[in-house]
PDB file of C-alpha atoms in Angstrom:
ATOM      1  CA  MET A 651      63.861 -66.926  52.325  1.00 38.00           C
ATOM      2  CA  THR A 652      64.459 -65.113  55.786  1.00 44.00           C
ATOM      3  CA  VAL A 653      62.106 -66.055  58.479  1.00 45.00           C
ATOM      4  CA  ALA A 654      62.332 -64.188  62.012  1.00 47.00           C
ATOM      5  CA  LEU A 655      62.530 -65.685  65.138  1.00 54.00           C
ATOM      6  CA  GLY A 656      59.427 -64.824  66.152  1.00 48.00           C
ATOM      7  CA  ALA A 657      58.621 -67.403  63.566  1.00 47.00           C
ATOM      8  CA  LEU A 658      60.850 -69.034  64.558  1.00 53.00           C
ATOM      9  CA  ALA A 659      59.011 -70.026  67.791  1.00 51.00           C
ATOM     10  CA  ALA A 660      55.328 -70.373  66.653  1.00 43.00           C
ATOM     11  CA  CYS A 661      56.692 -73.307  64.490  1.00 45.00           C
ATOM     12  CA  GLY A 662      58.815 -74.448  67.477  1.00 48.00           C
ATOM     13  CA  LEU A 663      61.483 -76.429  65.011  1.00 48.00           C
ATOM     14  CA  GLY A 664      64.056 -75.486  61.699  1.00 51.00           C
ATOM     15  CA  VAL A 665      61.397 -75.386  58.356  1.00 52.00           C
ATOM     16  CA  PRO A 666      63.255 -76.818  55.620  1.00 53.00           C
ATOM     17  CA  GLY A 667      63.657 -73.970  53.242  1.00 55.00           C
ATOM     18  CA  GLU A 668      63.568 -71.381  55.880  1.00 65.00           C
ATOM     19  CA  ARG A 669      66.194 -69.403  57.089  1.00 72.00           C
ATOM     20  CA  TYR A 670      66.258 -68.009  60.469  1.00 74.00           C
ATOM     21  CA  SER A 671      69.015 -65.266  61.539  1.00 79.00           C
ATOM     22  CA  MET A 672      70.715 -63.506  64.856  1.00 80.00           C
ATOM     23  CA  PRO A 673      68.243 -59.518  65.118  1.00 74.00           C
ATOM     24  CA  LYS A 674      70.246 -58.234  62.599  1.00 58.00           C
ATOM     25  CA  ALA A 675      72.213 -55.172  65.591  1.00 45.00           C
ATOM     26  CA  ALA A 676      72.267 -57.836  67.911  1.00 43.00           C
ATOM     27  CA  THR A 677      74.832 -60.802  65.579  1.00 40.00           C
ATOM     28  CA  SER A 678      78.212 -60.078  68.779  1.00 40.00           C
ATOM     29  CA  VAL A 679      76.194 -58.217  71.498  1.00 37.00           C
ATOM     30  CA  GLN A 680      75.994 -60.750  74.907  1.00 40.00           C
ATOM     31  CA  SER A 681      72.810 -60.532  77.182  1.00 41.00           C
ATOM     32  CA  PRO A 682      74.446 -56.947  79.584  1.00 46.00           C
ATOM     33  CA  ALA A 683      73.529 -58.507  82.586  1.00 49.00           C
ATOM     34  CA  PRO A 684      75.403 -62.690  81.928  1.00 49.00           C
ATOM     35  CA  LEU A 685      75.398 -65.144  84.927  1.00 55.00           C
ATOM     36  CA  PRO A 686      78.973 -64.955  85.439  1.00 52.00           C
ATOM     37  CA  SER A 687      78.451 -68.498  86.160  1.00 52.00           C
ATOM     38  CA  VAL A 688      76.253 -71.137  85.595  1.00 57.00           C
ATOM     39  CA  GLU A 689      76.048 -74.199  88.599  1.00 63.00           C
ATOM     40  CA  MET A 690      75.943 -77.608  87.188  1.00 64.00           C
ATOM     41  CA  GLU A 691      72.090 -78.996  87.384  1.00 71.00           C
ATOM     42  CA  SER A 692      72.076 -80.303  91.423  1.00 65.00           C
ATOM     43  CA  LEU A 693      70.223 -84.068  92.299  1.00 54.00           C
ATOM     44  CA  ASN A 694      67.068 -85.372  90.722  1.00 54.00           C
ATOM     45  CA  THR A 695      65.554 -88.228  91.744  1.00 47.00           C
ATOM     46  CA  THR A 696      62.738 -87.608  90.422  1.00 54.00           C
ATOM     47  CA  ALA A 697      61.160 -88.464  85.982  1.00 59.00           C
ATOM     48  CA  HIS A 698      61.883 -84.994  85.559  1.00 79.00           C
ATOM     49  CA  ILE A 699      65.263 -83.928  82.783  1.00 86.00           C
ATOM     50  CA  PRO A 700      67.104 -80.440  82.190  1.00 90.00           C
ATOM     51  CA  VAL A 701      66.260 -80.159  78.277  1.00 94.00           C
ATOM     52  CA  TYR A 702      67.991 -76.134  77.567  1.00 96.00           C
ATOM     53  CA  TRP A 703      66.006 -73.528  74.919  1.00 97.00           C
ATOM     54  CA  LEU A 704      67.069 -70.382  72.404  1.00 97.00           C
ATOM     55  CA  ALA A 705      64.192 -67.181  73.445  1.00 95.00           C
ATOM     56  CA  GLU A 706      65.346 -63.517  71.946  1.00 94.00           C
ATOM     57  CA  ASN A 707      65.763 -61.776  75.081  1.00 91.00           C
ATOM     58  CA  ASP A 708      67.099 -57.912  75.014  1.00 89.00           C
ATOM     59  CA  GLY A 709      68.364 -58.021  71.636  1.00 89.00           C
ATOM     60  CA  THR A 710      70.210 -61.006  71.406  1.00 91.00           C
ATOM     61  CA  VAL A 711      69.122 -64.383  71.726  1.00 94.00           C
ATOM     62  CA  SER A 712      70.181 -66.972  74.894  1.00 94.00           C
ATOM     63  CA  LEU A 713      70.302 -69.922  76.851  1.00 95.00           C
ATOM     64  CA  TYR A 714      66.874 -71.059  79.258  1.00 95.00           C
ATOM     65  CA  ARG A 715      66.583 -74.246  81.418  1.00 91.00           C
ATOM     66  CA  GLU A 716      62.982 -76.073  81.239  1.00 90.00           C
ATOM     67  CA  PHE A 717      62.134 -79.276  83.601  1.00 87.00           C
ATOM     68  CA  VAL A 718      60.574 -81.586  81.302  1.00 87.00           C
ATOM     69  CA  ARG A 719      59.317 -85.558  82.138  1.00 81.00           C
ATOM     70  CA  VAL A 720      59.424 -89.263  80.065  1.00 78.00           C
ATOM     71  CA  LYS A 721      57.509 -91.582  81.138  1.00 73.00           C
ATOM     72  CA  GLU A 722      60.893 -93.698  82.146  1.00 66.00           C
ATOM     73  CA  ALA A 723      64.718 -91.927  82.308  1.00 63.00           C
ATOM     74  CA  ALA A 724      66.661 -95.115  81.301  1.00 78.00           C
ATOM     75  CA  ASP A 725      69.220 -93.010  79.667  1.00 89.00           C
ATOM     76  CA  PRO A 726      69.519 -89.470  81.168  1.00 91.00           C
ATOM     77  CA  ILE A 727      71.320 -87.833  78.010  1.00 94.00           C
ATOM     78  CA  ALA A 728      70.204 -89.485  75.161  1.00 95.00           C
ATOM     79  CA  ASP A 729      66.833 -89.096  76.585  1.00 93.00           C
ATOM     80  CA  SER A 730      68.142 -84.908  76.790  1.00 95.00           C
ATOM     81  CA  VAL A 731      68.909 -84.623  73.849  1.00 96.00           C
ATOM     82  CA  ARG A 732      66.286 -86.865  71.937  1.00 95.00           C
ATOM     83  CA  TYR A 733      63.787 -84.235  73.388  1.00 95.00           C
ATOM     84  CA  MET A 734      65.701 -81.293  72.646  1.00 97.00           C
ATOM     85  CA  LEU A 735      65.685 -82.443  69.225  1.00 97.00           C
ATOM     86  CA  SER A 736      62.110 -83.609  68.505  1.00 94.00           C
ATOM     87  CA  GLN A 737      60.277 -82.289  70.465  1.00 94.00           C
ATOM     88  CA  GLU A 738      58.354 -78.410  71.964  1.00 94.00           C
ATOM     89  CA  PRO A 739      59.446 -76.132  74.370  1.00 94.00           C
ATOM     90  CA  ALA A 740      56.718 -75.506  76.503  1.00 92.00           C
ATOM     91  CA  ASP A 741      56.573 -71.843  77.223  1.00 94.00           C
ATOM     92  CA  PRO A 742      55.564 -70.538  73.616  1.00 94.00           C
ATOM     93  CA  ARG A 743      58.831 -67.617  73.465  1.00 95.00           C
ATOM     94  CA  TYR A 744      61.297 -70.880  73.542  1.00 96.00           C
ATOM     95  CA  PHE A 745      62.396 -72.562  70.413  1.00 96.00           C
ATOM     96  CA  SER A 746      65.077 -74.767  69.056  1.00 96.00           C
ATOM     97  CA  ALA A 747      66.489 -75.045  65.145  1.00 95.00           C
ATOM     98  CA  TRP A 748      67.285 -78.777  65.808  1.00 96.00           C
ATOM     99  CA  ARG A 749      65.870 -80.988  63.473  1.00 96.00           C
ATOM    100  CA  PRO A 750      65.159 -84.286  65.124  1.00 95.00           C
ATOM    101  CA  SER A 751      68.291 -86.751  64.956  1.00 94.00           C
ATOM    102  CA  SER A 752      67.334 -90.936  63.208  1.00 91.00           C
ATOM    103  CA  SER A 753      69.087 -92.356  66.423  1.00 93.00           C
ATOM    104  CA  VAL A 754      71.466 -90.615  69.787  1.00 96.00           C
ATOM    105  CA  GLY A 755      74.735 -91.882  71.125  1.00 96.00           C
ATOM    106  CA  ALA A 756      75.885 -91.256  74.285  1.00 97.00           C
ATOM    107  CA  SER A 757      77.971 -91.866  76.220  1.00 96.00           C
ATOM    108  CA  ILE A 758      80.442 -90.449  79.188  1.00 96.00           C
ATOM    109  CA  GLY A 759      84.011 -91.433  80.465  1.00 95.00           C
ATOM    110  CA  PRO A 760      85.670 -90.688  83.910  1.00 94.00           C
ATOM    111  CA  ASP A 761      86.392 -87.500  82.515  1.00 95.00           C
ATOM    112  CA  ASN A 762      83.776 -86.983  82.201  1.00 96.00           C
ATOM    113  CA  VAL A 763      84.135 -86.525  78.822  1.00 97.00           C
ATOM    114  CA  ILE A 764      80.240 -86.988  77.041  1.00 98.00           C
ATOM    115  CA  THR A 765      80.321 -88.316  73.596  1.00 98.00           C
ATOM    116  CA  LEU A 766      77.602 -87.761  71.093  1.00 98.00           C
ATOM    117  CA  ASP A 767      76.563 -88.770  67.818  1.00 98.00           C
ATOM    118  CA  LEU A 768      74.434 -88.041  65.835  1.00 98.00           C
ATOM    119  CA  SER A 769      72.813 -88.057  62.297  1.00 97.00           C
ATOM    120  CA  ALA A 770      73.272 -85.379  59.800  1.00 97.00           C
ATOM    121  CA  LYS A 771      69.078 -85.105  59.755  1.00 96.00           C
ATOM    122  CA  ALA A 772      69.566 -83.335  63.371  1.00 97.00           C
ATOM    123  CA  PHE A 773      71.727 -80.330  61.323  1.00 97.00           C
ATOM    124  CA  GLY A 774      69.287 -79.687  58.777  1.00 95.00           C
ATOM    125  CA  SER A 775      68.275 -76.580  59.863  1.00 93.00           C
ATOM    126  CA  ASP A 776      69.739 -73.349  57.890  1.00 94.00           C
ATOM    127  CA  VAL A 777      70.538 -70.879  59.908  1.00 94.00           C
ATOM    128  CA  ASP A 778      73.633 -67.786  60.174  1.00 94.00           C
ATOM    129  CA  GLU A 779      76.637 -69.032  62.521  1.00 94.00           C
ATOM    130  CA  GLY A 780      75.391 -66.827  65.929  1.00 94.00           C
ATOM    131  CA  LEU A 781      72.765 -69.470  65.750  1.00 95.00           C
ATOM    132  CA  ALA A 782      75.322 -72.266  64.775  1.00 96.00           C
ATOM    133  CA  GLU A 783      77.443 -71.954  67.962  1.00 96.00           C
ATOM    134  CA  ARG A 784      74.270 -71.256  69.917  1.00 96.00           C
ATOM    135  CA  SER A 785      72.424 -74.071  69.059  1.00 97.00           C
ATOM    136  CA  ILE A 786      75.938 -76.265  69.729  1.00 97.00           C
ATOM    137  CA  ALA A 787      75.358 -74.025  72.911  1.00 97.00           C
ATOM    138  CA  GLN A 788      72.006 -75.593  73.685  1.00 98.00           C
ATOM    139  CA  LEU A 789      73.382 -79.085  72.807  1.00 98.00           C
ATOM    140  CA  VAL A 790      76.359 -79.016  74.727  1.00 98.00           C
ATOM    141  CA  PHE A 791      74.745 -77.474  77.586  1.00 96.00           C
ATOM    142  CA  THR A 792      71.327 -80.001  77.760  1.00 96.00           C
ATOM    143  CA  ALA A 793      74.275 -83.029  77.374  1.00 97.00           C
ATOM    144  CA  THR A 794      76.505 -81.521  80.485  1.00 95.00           C
ATOM    145  CA  ALA A 795      73.252 -80.848  82.496  1.00 93.00           C
ATOM    146  CA  ALA A 796      71.039 -84.337  82.060  1.00 93.00           C
ATOM    147  CA  ALA A 797      74.927 -86.312  82.829  1.00 93.00           C
ATOM    148  CA  SER A 798      74.678 -83.430  86.072  1.00 91.00           C
ATOM    149  CA  ASN A 799      70.958 -83.974  87.358  1.00 88.00           C
ATOM    150  CA  ALA A 800      71.637 -87.816  86.699  1.00 88.00           C
ATOM    151  CA  GLY A 801      75.056 -87.811  89.330  1.00 89.00           C
ATOM    152  CA  ILE A 802      76.786 -89.828  86.900  1.00 91.00           C
ATOM    153  CA  LEU A 803      80.109 -86.844  86.800  1.00 92.00           C
ATOM    154  CA  THR A 804      83.721 -86.975  87.976  1.00 91.00           C
ATOM    155  CA  GLU A 805      83.570 -84.535  90.904  1.00 89.00           C
ATOM    156  CA  GLY A 806      85.570 -82.098  90.400  1.00 88.00           C
ATOM    157  CA  LEU A 807      86.193 -82.271  86.771  1.00 92.00           C
ATOM    158  CA  GLU A 808      84.448 -79.492  83.624  1.00 92.00           C
ATOM    159  CA  PRO A 809      81.598 -81.901  81.593  1.00 95.00           C
ATOM    160  CA  THR A 810      82.981 -81.244  77.857  1.00 97.00           C
ATOM    161  CA  VAL A 811      80.765 -82.684  74.968  1.00 98.00           C
ATOM    162  CA  ARG A 812      82.391 -84.481  71.842  1.00 98.00           C
ATOM    163  CA  ILE A 813      80.441 -84.386  68.777  1.00 98.00           C
ATOM    164  CA  LEU A 814      80.238 -87.122  66.079  1.00 98.00           C
ATOM    165  CA  VAL A 815      78.032 -86.757  63.245  1.00 98.00           C
ATOM    166  CA  ASP A 816      77.021 -89.983  61.770  1.00 97.00           C
ATOM    167  CA  GLY A 817      79.759 -91.634  63.617  1.00 97.00           C
ATOM    168  CA  GLU A 818      82.656 -88.676  62.072  1.00 97.00           C
ATOM    169  CA  THR A 819      84.074 -86.321  63.348  1.00 97.00           C
ATOM    170  CA  GLY A 820      84.825 -82.631  62.125  1.00 97.00           C
ATOM    171  CA  TYR A 821      81.605 -81.987  60.487  1.00 98.00           C
ATOM    172  CA  GLU A 822      80.769 -78.338  59.089  1.00 98.00           C
ATOM    173  CA  ALA A 823      77.395 -78.130  61.535  1.00 97.00           C
ATOM    174  CA  PHE A 824      74.762 -76.282  60.260  1.00 96.00           C
ATOM    175  CA  ASP A 825      77.739 -75.429  57.280  1.00 95.00           C
ATOM    176  CA  HIS A 826      79.665 -72.979  60.122  1.00 96.00           C
ATOM    177  CA  ILE A 827      80.607 -75.335  63.555  1.00 96.00           C
ATOM    178  CA  THR A 828      83.367 -77.470  62.929  1.00 98.00           C
ATOM    179  CA  LEU A 829      82.633 -80.063  65.280  1.00 98.00           C
ATOM    180  CA  ASP A 830      86.323 -81.126  65.854  1.00 97.00           C
ATOM    181  CA  HIS A 831      87.556 -80.474  69.010  1.00 97.00           C
ATOM    182  CA  ASP A 832      85.458 -81.215  72.218  1.00 98.00           C
ATOM    183  CA  PHE A 833      83.121 -78.252  73.406  1.00 97.00           C
ATOM    184  CA  GLY A 834      82.289 -76.919  77.229  1.00 96.00           C
ATOM    185  CA  ARG A 835      79.344 -74.578  78.458  1.00 94.00           C
ATOM    186  CA  ASP A 836      79.571 -71.156  76.962  1.00 92.00           C
ATOM    187  CA  THR A 837      78.259 -68.930  80.866  1.00 88.00           C
ATOM    188  CA  ALA A 838      78.482 -66.424  78.373  1.00 89.00           C
ATOM    189  CA  LEU A 839      74.868 -67.714  75.823  1.00 92.00           C
ATOM    190  CA  ALA A 840      73.420 -67.984  78.861  1.00 91.00           C
ATOM    191  CA  ALA A 841      69.982 -66.079  79.893  1.00 92.00           C
ATOM    192  CA  PRO A 842      70.747 -64.090  82.555  1.00 91.00           C
ATOM    193  CA  LEU A 843      67.350 -64.597  83.882  1.00 93.00           C
ATOM    194  CA  TRP A 844      65.329 -67.062  84.048  1.00 90.00           C
ATOM    195  CA  ILE A 845      62.839 -69.164  85.804  1.00 94.00           C
ATOM    196  CA  ILE A 846      62.110 -72.049  86.436  1.00 89.00           C
ATOM    197  CA  ASP A 847      59.532 -72.902  88.623  1.00 91.00           C
ATOM    198  CA  PRO A 848      56.132 -72.655  87.844  1.00 95.00           C
ATOM    199  CA  GLN A 849      56.758 -73.752  83.897  1.00 91.00           C
ATOM    200  CA  PHE A 850      55.634 -71.932  81.910  1.00 94.00           C
ATOM    201  CA  GLY A 851      51.415 -73.564  81.971  1.00 94.00           C
ATOM    202  CA  SER A 852      51.651 -75.092  85.024  1.00 94.00           C
ATOM    203  CA  THR A 853      48.706 -75.637  87.111  1.00 96.00           C
ATOM    204  CA  GLN A 854      49.339 -75.492  90.721  1.00 97.00           C
ATOM    205  CA  LYS A 855      47.707 -75.596  94.137  1.00 96.00           C
ATOM    206  CA  ALA A 856      46.311 -73.459  95.376  1.00 96.00           C
ATOM    207  CA  GLY A 857      48.018 -71.944  98.483  1.00 96.00           C
ATOM    208  CA  GLN A 858      52.013 -71.979  98.529  1.00 96.00           C
ATOM    209  CA  VAL A 859      52.799 -71.974  95.087  1.00 97.00           C
ATOM    210  CA  THR A 860      56.777 -71.790  95.032  1.00 95.00           C
ATOM    211  CA  PHE A 861      58.458 -69.388  92.851  1.00 96.00           C
ATOM    212  CA  HIS A 862      62.557 -70.428  92.166  1.00 92.00           C
ATOM    213  CA  GLY A 863      64.706 -69.481  88.884  1.00 91.00           C
ATOM    214  CA  VAL A 864      68.693 -67.802  88.212  1.00 89.00           C
ATOM    215  CA  SER A 865      69.466 -64.949  88.323  1.00 91.00           C
ATOM    216  CA  ALA A 866      72.695 -63.101  87.586  1.00 89.00           C
ATOM    217  CA  MET A 867      73.480 -59.319  90.021  1.00 90.00           C
ATOM    218  CA  PHE A 868      72.166 -56.655  87.971  1.00 91.00           C
ATOM    219  CA  SER A 869      74.258 -53.358  89.298  1.00 90.00           C
ATOM    220  CA  GLY A 870      69.932 -51.962  89.918  1.00 93.00           C
ATOM    221  CA  GLY A 871      69.019 -54.852  90.945  1.00 93.00           C
ATOM    222  CA  GLU A 872      66.701 -57.172  90.738  1.00 95.00           C
ATOM    223  CA  PHE A 873      63.130 -58.324  91.529  1.00 97.00           C
ATOM    224  CA  TRP A 874      59.673 -60.365  90.869  1.00 98.00           C
ATOM    225  CA  GLU A 875      55.979 -59.645  90.605  1.00 98.00           C
ATOM    226  CA  ILE A 876      52.706 -62.108  90.393  1.00 98.00           C
ATOM    227  CA  THR A 877      49.867 -60.250  88.073  1.00 98.00           C
ATOM    228  CA  ARG A 878      46.422 -62.052  88.407  1.00 96.00           C
ATOM    229  CA  ARG A 879      45.218 -62.443  85.107  1.00 94.00           C
ATOM    230  CA  ALA A 880      41.536 -60.438  84.242  1.00 89.00           C
ATOM    231  CA  GLU A 881      38.803 -63.600  82.767  1.00 79.00           C
ATOM    232  CA  SER A 882      36.974 -60.003  80.912  1.00 75.00           C
ATOM    233  CA  GLY A 883      38.104 -57.225  79.895  1.00 70.00           C
ATOM    234  CA  ASP A 884      38.782 -56.112  83.204  1.00 78.00           C
ATOM    235  CA  GLU A 885      42.762 -55.080  83.728  1.00 86.00           C
ATOM    236  CA  ASP A 886      44.775 -57.151  84.685  1.00 92.00           C
ATOM    237  CA  THR A 887      46.031 -56.852  88.738  1.00 94.00           C
ATOM    238  CA  VAL A 888      48.783 -57.178  91.120  1.00 96.00           C
ATOM    239  CA  VAL A 889      48.796 -59.166  94.457  1.00 96.00           C
ATOM    240  CA  ALA A 890      52.062 -59.467  95.073  1.00 97.00           C
ATOM    241  CA  SER A 891      55.478 -57.598  94.783  1.00 98.00           C
ATOM    242  CA  GLY A 892      59.343 -57.462  96.476  1.00 97.00           C
ATOM    243  CA  ALA A 893      63.727 -57.726  95.760  1.00 97.00           C
ATOM    244  CA  LEU A 894      64.785 -61.569  94.466  1.00 95.00           C
ATOM    245  CA  HIS A 895      67.275 -62.925  96.249  1.00 92.00           C
ATOM    246  CA  THR A 896      69.511 -65.366  95.522  1.00 90.00           C
ATOM    247  CA  GLY A 897      71.513 -68.037  97.408  1.00 87.00           C
ATOM    248  CA  GLY A 898      70.536 -69.268 101.309  1.00 83.00           C
ATOM    249  CA  ASP A 899      69.899 -72.767 102.264  1.00 82.00           C
ATOM    250  CA  ALA A 900      70.471 -75.316 100.221  1.00 79.00           C
ATOM    251  CA  LEU A 901      70.856 -73.143  97.664  1.00 81.00           C
ATOM    252  CA  GLY A 902      73.371 -72.173  94.611  1.00 79.00           C
ATOM    253  CA  HIS A 903      74.639 -68.242  94.415  1.00 83.00           C
ATOM    254  CA  ASN A 904      72.380 -67.363  91.715  1.00 86.00           C
ATOM    255  CA  GLU A 905      69.178 -69.720  92.768  1.00 88.00           C
ATOM    256  CA  PHE A 906      66.430 -67.546  94.416  1.00 92.00           C
ATOM    257  CA  SER A 907      63.424 -69.969  95.941  1.00 93.00           C
ATOM    258  CA  PHE A 908      60.681 -68.176  97.500  1.00 95.00           C
ATOM    259  CA  SER A 909      56.339 -69.171  97.562  1.00 96.00           C
ATOM    260  CA  TYR A 910      53.933 -67.173  97.992  1.00 97.00           C
ATOM    261  CA  VAL A 911      49.979 -68.454  98.895  1.00 97.00           C
ATOM    262  CA  LEU A 912      47.588 -68.032  95.988  1.00 97.00           C
ATOM    263  CA  ALA A 913      44.176 -68.233  95.142  1.00 96.00           C
ATOM    264  CA  PRO A 914      42.679 -70.206  92.396  1.00 96.00           C
ATOM    265  CA  GLY A 915      42.509 -68.109  89.549  1.00 95.00           C
ATOM    266  CA  GLU A 916      45.077 -67.720  85.508  1.00 96.00           C
ATOM    267  CA  TYR A 917      48.159 -66.241  87.333  1.00 97.00           C
ATOM    268  CA  THR A 918      51.329 -64.825  85.492  1.00 97.00           C
ATOM    269  CA  PHE A 919      54.721 -64.586  87.204  1.00 98.00           C
ATOM    270  CA  THR A 920      57.403 -62.216  86.158  1.00 98.00           C
ATOM    271  CA  ALA A 921      60.935 -61.277  87.479  1.00 97.00           C
ATOM    272  CA  TRP A 922      63.973 -58.783  85.585  1.00 96.00           C
ATOM    273  CA  GLY A 923      66.896 -56.545  86.401  1.00 94.00           C
ATOM    274  CA  VAL A 924      66.962 -53.441  86.493  1.00 93.00           C
ATOM    275  CA  ASP A 925      70.434 -51.117  85.321  1.00 89.00           C
ATOM    276  CA  ALA A 926      71.272 -49.317  87.523  1.00 90.00           C
ATOM    277  CA  GLN A 927      72.206 -46.135  84.604  1.00 89.00           C
ATOM    278  CA  THR A 928      69.385 -47.056  82.615  1.00 89.00           C
ATOM    279  CA  GLY A 929      66.549 -47.058  85.140  1.00 91.00           C
ATOM    280  CA  GLY A 930      65.854 -50.044  82.839  1.00 91.00           C
ATOM    281  CA  ARG A 931      64.154 -53.472  83.131  1.00 93.00           C
ATOM    282  CA  SER A 932      67.113 -56.158  81.303  1.00 91.00           C
ATOM    283  CA  GLY A 933      66.747 -59.439  81.307  1.00 93.00           C
ATOM    284  CA  THR A 934      62.842 -60.389  82.069  1.00 95.00           C
ATOM    285  CA  GLU A 935      61.067 -63.844  81.954  1.00 96.00           C
ATOM    286  CA  SER A 936      57.432 -64.514  83.273  1.00 97.00           C
ATOM    287  CA  LYS A 937      55.838 -67.814  82.810  1.00 97.00           C
ATOM    288  CA  ASP A 938      51.642 -67.963  82.570  1.00 97.00           C
ATOM    289  CA  PHE A 939      50.040 -70.091  85.291  1.00 97.00           C
ATOM    290  CA  THR A 940      47.387 -71.680  86.752  1.00 97.00           C
ATOM    291  CA  VAL A 941      46.318 -72.352  90.010  1.00 98.00           C
ATOM    292  CA  LYS A 942      43.095 -74.107  90.841  1.00 97.00           C
ATOM    293  CA  HIS A 943      41.762 -75.765  94.373  1.00 89.00           C
TER     294      HIS A 943
END
């Protein structure tokens, strides 16, 4: 039985006996405006750890990032990977084909090679080659993000990930990807735009609300909109909109961050790029959130 990606997103994790595949028209399609580079996560001293997920957008499947809170990040790489394998994303549009691993081993060498050791159970979902490739990238992005976020990478060296399965190399992951070499970040698989704050379903304090994310440069520019969702049958109301501006003080060249004053209510923040040739939106990303006193 082949299941649409929407069903995978609904259940969050791979379900035994079901097969998941890329959109038929997009097996080899790249995002129309991939990020030229995905900057490594900055050192974060809070209890939040970075985790990457998959989501369908613009006819393909790309990587998106969330920061999640853990009680105690004793081993930042293993904690991030374990969360990715066993938990669900905050945004219901995101999904993962991974299954929980009975154990997660993680270590890092001075050459920035991160070694992960998972059990074969983690690879139990039946996926096609496109989703297998993206799932491995999801693991690589999560592990390298966690190492960067924790400040344990050697500066100047690109991190890579070596994946062992039950202590052995050469495993055929998802029956498609041979784990016989180290994996680096494939930036072509990262979404061209994603929103970091506010996270989906979060509650913000009334007043200045910060909007933070990452965006590629689109040929027709990048834009945003804040919509107040109606409580009953009334129409939603656009309360603010504008052009996105990336870079600036303390930001990466592809990061955006700004604040807007909001009163209590239910809101949606949407950001997107525009294709100059067609005038159409691309890379659209949105987050629902609540503002309270």
